[in-house]
Coordinates of C-alpha atoms and ligand atoms in Angstrom, one line a residue:
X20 CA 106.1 147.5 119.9
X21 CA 108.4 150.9 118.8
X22 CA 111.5 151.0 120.2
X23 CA 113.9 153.7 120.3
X24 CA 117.6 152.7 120.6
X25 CA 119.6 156.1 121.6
X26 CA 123.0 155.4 120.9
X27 CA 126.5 157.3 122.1
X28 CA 128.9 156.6 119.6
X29 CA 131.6 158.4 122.3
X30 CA 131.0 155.9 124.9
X31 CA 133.8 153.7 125.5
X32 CA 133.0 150.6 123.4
X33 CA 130.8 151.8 121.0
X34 CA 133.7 152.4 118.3
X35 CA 133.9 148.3 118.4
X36 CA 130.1 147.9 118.8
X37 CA 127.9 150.2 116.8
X38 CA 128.2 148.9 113.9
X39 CA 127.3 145.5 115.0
X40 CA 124.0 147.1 116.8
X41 CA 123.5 148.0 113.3
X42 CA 123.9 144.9 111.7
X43 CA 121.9 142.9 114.2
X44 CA 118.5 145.5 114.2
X45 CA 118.9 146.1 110.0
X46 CA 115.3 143.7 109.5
X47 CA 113.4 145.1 112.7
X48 CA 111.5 147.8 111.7
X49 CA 110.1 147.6 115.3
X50 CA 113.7 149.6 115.9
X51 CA 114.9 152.5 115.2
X52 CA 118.6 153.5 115.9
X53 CA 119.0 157.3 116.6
X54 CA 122.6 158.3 117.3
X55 CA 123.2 161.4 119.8
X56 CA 125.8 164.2 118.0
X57 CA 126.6 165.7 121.5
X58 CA 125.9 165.8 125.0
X59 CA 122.9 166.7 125.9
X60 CA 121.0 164.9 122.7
X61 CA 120.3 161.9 124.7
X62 CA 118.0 163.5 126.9
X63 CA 116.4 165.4 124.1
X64 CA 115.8 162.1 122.3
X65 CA 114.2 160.3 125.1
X66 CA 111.6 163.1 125.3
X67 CA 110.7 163.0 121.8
X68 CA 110.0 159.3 122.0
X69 CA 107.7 160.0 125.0
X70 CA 106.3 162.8 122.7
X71 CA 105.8 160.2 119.5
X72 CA 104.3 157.5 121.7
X73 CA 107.3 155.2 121.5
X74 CA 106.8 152.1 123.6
X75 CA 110.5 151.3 124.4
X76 CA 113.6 153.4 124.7
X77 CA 117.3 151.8 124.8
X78 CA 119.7 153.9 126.7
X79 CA 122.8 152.4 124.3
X80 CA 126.3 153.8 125.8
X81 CA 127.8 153.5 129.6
X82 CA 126.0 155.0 132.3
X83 CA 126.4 158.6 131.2
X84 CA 124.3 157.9 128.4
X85 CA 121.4 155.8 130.9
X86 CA 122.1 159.2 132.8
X87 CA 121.0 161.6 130.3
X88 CA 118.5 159.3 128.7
X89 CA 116.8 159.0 132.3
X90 CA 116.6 162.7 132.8
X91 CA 114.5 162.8 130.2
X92 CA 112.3 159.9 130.4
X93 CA 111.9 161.3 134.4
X94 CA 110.4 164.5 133.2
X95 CA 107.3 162.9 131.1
X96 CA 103.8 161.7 131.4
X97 CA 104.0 158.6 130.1
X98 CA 107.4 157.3 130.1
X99 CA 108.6 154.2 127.6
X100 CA 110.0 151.5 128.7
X101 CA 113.8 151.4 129.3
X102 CA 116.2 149.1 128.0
X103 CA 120.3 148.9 128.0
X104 CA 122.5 148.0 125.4
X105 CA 125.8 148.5 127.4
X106 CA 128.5 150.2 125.0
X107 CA 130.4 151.8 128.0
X108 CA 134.0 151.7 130.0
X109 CA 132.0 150.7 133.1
X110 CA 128.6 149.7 132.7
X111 CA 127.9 149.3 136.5
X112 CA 124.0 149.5 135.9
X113 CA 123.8 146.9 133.4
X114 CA 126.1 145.0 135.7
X115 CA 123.6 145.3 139.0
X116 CA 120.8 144.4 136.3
X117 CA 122.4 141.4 134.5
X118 CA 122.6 142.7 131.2
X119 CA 125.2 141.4 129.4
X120 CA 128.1 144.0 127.6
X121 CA 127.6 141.3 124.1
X122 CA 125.5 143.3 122.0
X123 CA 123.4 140.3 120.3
X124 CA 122.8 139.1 124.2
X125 CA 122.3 142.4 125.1
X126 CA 119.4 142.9 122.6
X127 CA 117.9 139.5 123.1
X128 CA 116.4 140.5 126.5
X129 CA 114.7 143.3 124.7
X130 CA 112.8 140.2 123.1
X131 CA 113.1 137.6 125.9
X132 CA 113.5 139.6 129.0
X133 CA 110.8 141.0 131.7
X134 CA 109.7 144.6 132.5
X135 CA 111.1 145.4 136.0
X136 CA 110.4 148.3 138.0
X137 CA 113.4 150.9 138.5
X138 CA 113.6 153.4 141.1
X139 CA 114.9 156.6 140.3
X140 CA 117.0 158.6 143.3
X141 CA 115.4 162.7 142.9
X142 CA 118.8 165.0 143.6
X143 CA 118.6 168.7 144.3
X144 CA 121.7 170.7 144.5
X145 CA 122.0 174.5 144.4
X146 CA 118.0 175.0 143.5
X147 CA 118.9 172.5 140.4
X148 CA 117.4 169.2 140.6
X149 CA 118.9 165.8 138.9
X150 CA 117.5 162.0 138.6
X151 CA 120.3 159.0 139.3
X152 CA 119.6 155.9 138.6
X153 CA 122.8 154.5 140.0
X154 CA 125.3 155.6 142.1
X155 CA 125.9 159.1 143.5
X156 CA 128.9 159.8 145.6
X157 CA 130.2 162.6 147.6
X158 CA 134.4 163.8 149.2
X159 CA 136.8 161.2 148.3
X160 CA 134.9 159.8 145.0
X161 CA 134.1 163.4 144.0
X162 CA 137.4 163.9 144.3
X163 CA 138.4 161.1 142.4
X164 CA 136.2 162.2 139.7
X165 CA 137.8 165.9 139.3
X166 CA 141.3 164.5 139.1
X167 CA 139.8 161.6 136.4
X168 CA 140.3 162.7 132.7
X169 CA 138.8 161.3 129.5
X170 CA 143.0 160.3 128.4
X171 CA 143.2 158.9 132.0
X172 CA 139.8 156.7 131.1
X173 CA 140.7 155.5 127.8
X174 CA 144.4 154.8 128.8
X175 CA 143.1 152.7 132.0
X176 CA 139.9 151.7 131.2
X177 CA 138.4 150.6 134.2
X178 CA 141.0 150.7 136.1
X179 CA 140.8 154.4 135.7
X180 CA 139.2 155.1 138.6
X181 CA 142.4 153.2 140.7
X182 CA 144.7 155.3 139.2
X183 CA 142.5 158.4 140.0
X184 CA 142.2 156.8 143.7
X185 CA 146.5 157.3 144.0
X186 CA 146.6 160.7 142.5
X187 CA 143.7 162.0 145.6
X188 CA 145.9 159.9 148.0
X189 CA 148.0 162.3 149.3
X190 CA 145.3 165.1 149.7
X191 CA 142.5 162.7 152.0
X192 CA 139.9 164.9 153.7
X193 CA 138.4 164.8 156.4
X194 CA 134.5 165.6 155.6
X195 CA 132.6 167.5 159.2
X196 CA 129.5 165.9 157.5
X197 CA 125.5 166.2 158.7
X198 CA 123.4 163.7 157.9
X199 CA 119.3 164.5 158.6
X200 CA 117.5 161.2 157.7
X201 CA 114.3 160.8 156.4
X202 CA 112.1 160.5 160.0
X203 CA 114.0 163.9 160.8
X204 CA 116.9 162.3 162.9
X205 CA 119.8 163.9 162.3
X206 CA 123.7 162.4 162.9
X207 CA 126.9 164.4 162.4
X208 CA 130.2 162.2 161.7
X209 CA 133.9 163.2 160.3
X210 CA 133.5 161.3 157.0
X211 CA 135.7 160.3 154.2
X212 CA 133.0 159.4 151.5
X213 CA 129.6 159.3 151.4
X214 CA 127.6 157.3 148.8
X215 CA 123.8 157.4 148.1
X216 CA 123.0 154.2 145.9
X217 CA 120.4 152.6 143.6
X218 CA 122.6 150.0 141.9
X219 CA 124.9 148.2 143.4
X220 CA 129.1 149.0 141.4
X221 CA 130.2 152.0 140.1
X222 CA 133.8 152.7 138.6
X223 CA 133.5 149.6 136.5
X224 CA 132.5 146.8 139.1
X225 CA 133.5 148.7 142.7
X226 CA 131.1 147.4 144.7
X227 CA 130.0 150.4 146.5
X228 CA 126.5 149.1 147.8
X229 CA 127.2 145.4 147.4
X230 CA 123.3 144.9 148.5
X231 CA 121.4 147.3 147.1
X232 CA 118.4 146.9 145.4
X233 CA 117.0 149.1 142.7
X234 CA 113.8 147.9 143.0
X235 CA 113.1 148.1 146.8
X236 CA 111.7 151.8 146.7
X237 CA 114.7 152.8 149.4
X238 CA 118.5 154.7 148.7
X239 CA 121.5 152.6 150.2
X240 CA 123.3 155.1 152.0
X241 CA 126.9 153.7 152.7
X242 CA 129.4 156.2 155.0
X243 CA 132.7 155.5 155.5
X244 CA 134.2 157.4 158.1
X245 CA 137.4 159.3 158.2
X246 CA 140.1 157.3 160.1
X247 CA 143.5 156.5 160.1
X248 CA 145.1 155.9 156.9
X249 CA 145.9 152.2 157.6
X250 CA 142.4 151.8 158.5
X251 CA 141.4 153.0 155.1
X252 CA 143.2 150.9 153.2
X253 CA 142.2 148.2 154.7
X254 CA 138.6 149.9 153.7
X255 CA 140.1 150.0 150.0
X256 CA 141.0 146.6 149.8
X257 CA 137.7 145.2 151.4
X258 CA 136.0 148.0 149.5
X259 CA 137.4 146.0 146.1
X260 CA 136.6 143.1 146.9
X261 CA 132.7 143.8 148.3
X262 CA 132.8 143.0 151.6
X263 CA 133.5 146.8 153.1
X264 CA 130.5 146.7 154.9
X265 CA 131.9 144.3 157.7
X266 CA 134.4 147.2 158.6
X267 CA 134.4 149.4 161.8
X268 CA 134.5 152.6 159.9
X269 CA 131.8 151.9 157.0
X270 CA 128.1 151.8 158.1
X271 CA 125.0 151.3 156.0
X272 CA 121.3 153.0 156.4
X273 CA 118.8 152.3 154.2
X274 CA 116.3 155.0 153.6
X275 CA 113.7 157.1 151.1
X276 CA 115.1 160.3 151.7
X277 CA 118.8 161.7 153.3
X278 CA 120.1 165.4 153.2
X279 CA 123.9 166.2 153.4
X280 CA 125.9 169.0 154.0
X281 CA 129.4 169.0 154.7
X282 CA 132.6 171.2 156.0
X283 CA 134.1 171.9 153.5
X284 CA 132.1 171.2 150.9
X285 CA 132.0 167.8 149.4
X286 CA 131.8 167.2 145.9
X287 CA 129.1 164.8 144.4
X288 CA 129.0 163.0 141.2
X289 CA 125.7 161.3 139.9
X290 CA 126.3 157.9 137.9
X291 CA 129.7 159.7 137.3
X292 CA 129.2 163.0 136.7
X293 CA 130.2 165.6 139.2
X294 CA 127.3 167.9 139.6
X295 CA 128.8 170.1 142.2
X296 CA 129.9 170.5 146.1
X297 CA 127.4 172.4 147.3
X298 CA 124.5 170.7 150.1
X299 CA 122.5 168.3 148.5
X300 CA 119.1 166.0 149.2
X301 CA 117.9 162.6 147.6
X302 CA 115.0 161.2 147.7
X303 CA 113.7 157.6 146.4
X304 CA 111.0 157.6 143.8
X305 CA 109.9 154.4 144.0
X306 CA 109.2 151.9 140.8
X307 CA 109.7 155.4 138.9
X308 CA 110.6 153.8 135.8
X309 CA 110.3 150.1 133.8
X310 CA 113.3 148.0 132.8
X311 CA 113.6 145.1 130.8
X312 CA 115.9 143.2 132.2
X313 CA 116.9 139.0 131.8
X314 CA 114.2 137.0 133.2
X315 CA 116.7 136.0 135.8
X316 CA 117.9 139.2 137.0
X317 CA 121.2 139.6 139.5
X318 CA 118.9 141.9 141.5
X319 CA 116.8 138.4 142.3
X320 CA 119.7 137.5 144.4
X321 CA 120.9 139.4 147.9
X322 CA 124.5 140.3 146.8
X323 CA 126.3 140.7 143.6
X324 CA 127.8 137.7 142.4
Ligands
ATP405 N1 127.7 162.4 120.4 C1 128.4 162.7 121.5 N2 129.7 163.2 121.4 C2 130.4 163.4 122.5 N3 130.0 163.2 123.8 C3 128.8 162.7 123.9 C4 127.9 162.4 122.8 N4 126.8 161.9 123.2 C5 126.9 161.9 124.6 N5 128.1 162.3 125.0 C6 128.7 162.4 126.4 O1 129.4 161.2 126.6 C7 129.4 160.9 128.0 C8 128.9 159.6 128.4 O2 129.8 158.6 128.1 P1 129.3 157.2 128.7 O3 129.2 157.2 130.2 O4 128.1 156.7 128.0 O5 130.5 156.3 128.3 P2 131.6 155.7 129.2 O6 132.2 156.9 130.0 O7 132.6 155.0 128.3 O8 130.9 154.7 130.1 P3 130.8 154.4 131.7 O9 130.2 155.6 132.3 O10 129.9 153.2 131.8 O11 132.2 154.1 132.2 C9 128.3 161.8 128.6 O12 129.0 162.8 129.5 C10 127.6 162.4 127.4 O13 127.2 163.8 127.7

């Protein structure tokens, strides 16, 4: 079997890791390690593996780099498998998965693990359209993300998103936010965040959809509604320690399809990069995609551990 590992040497850990990916794949010639020069390369990578009939390709970074690798493997015929070799800050999908951040564990369930099926989450914004795989999330996460710098990431690691989470603080917004569901129903509510997930963290282990399933065929769609601000932090704190959805002012809907538009606009990131604040639709594409993941998988199991 031909595997493709498609490696980001910017990615948060892969200073301290590459060269041990190296090390441990030097006497497979079953694998080849291609590293991406800039952003963008990923993509183009995972398309010329489809092209050249490779059988497996490894999306090795943080989820940025499972981002761009799956918005090329979503745009083929006949897509490789995917595998994960986490050498990120965050690493929330190989965290919903069960993939371990070692890299000699990490590469073992490329030998011992079991193809899974992966839904993908189709995103159009502004006539462009996009493929998550994780998390997407909308007002005070997008908002989060603009303030979040690549200094502020390496200096906090991930705590980063915390310290992003105090600088937005202050400016909290109040999102007039339509919601038209999937059988047409349509709901209106003043929300603070919206997020639209496949996996289950994002942020490096915030458990934003503690039960979502990426194999299920369906988005998690978790709103937390603008209230007072003692409400939300009490929202924060249950919010970082995965039990948010027992609050008053979070609900959860679990559907294949959800359009959003918001007053003002609210700004969406996908798997962590902001995309843009204009309305935006998702829809679930079911089993879109093969993972291998460790026989015993975290997504075998109702809520993350
Ligand atoms: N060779 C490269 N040089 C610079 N940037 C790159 C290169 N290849 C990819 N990138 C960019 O790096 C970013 C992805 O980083 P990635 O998400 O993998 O790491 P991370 O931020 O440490 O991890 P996580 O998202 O899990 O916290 C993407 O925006 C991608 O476009």
């Amino acid at each position: 079997m031909k595997t493709w590992i498609i490696a980001n040497p910017s990615s948060g850990t892969a200073a301290a890791k590459l060269d041990r990916v190296r090390e441990l794949t030097a006497n497979r010639p079953d694998i080849e390690v291609k590293v991406t020069t800039e952003p963008g390369h990923a993509r183009a990578l995972a398309m010329e593996a489809a092209a050249q009939g490779v059988d497996r390709v490894v999306a090795a970074g943080g989820d940025g780099t499972i981002h761009e690798v799956v918005q090329g493997l979503a745009v083929v015929q006949d897509r490789p498998m995917l595998g994960i070799l986490p050498l990120g800050t965050g690493n929330d999908l190989a965290r919903t998965l069960g993939i371990s951040a070692d890299p000699a564990e990490a590469l073992a369930v490329l030998d011992h693990g079991v193809p899974r099926p992966l839904d993908l989450m189709k995103v159009e914004m502004g006539g462009k359209t996009y493929y998550g795989v994780n998390v997407s999330a909308g007002g005070f996460s997008g908002q989060v993300n603009e303030v979040l710098t690549g200094d502020m990431k390496s200096t906090w690691g991930p705590l980063a998103y915390v310290r992003g989470a105090m600088t937005v603080l202050p400016d909290l917004t109040a999102y007039r936010t339509s919601l038209a569901w999937d059988d047409g129903e349509f709901e209106q509510i003043d929300a603070l965040n919206v997020v639209v997930a496949n996996g289950r963290t994002c942020a490096g282990g915030v458990r934003v959809a503690p039960e979502a399933d990426p194999a299920d065929g369906l988005l998690d769609v978790v709103v937390v509604r603008y209230g007072s601000l003692l409400d939300l932090a009490g929202v924060a704190t249950r919010l970082l320690a995965g039990d948010y959805l027992g609050s008053d002012d979070v609900s959860l809907r679990r559907v294949r399809k959800v359009r959003i538009t918001s007053e003002p606009g609210m700004w969406f990131n996908i798997d962590g990069e902001l995309i843009g604040n204009e309305p935006i639709s998702f829809e679930a594409m079911p089993g879109a995609l093969t993972v291998i993941a460790p026989p015993a998988s975290t997504t075998d199991v109702p809520a993350a551990a």
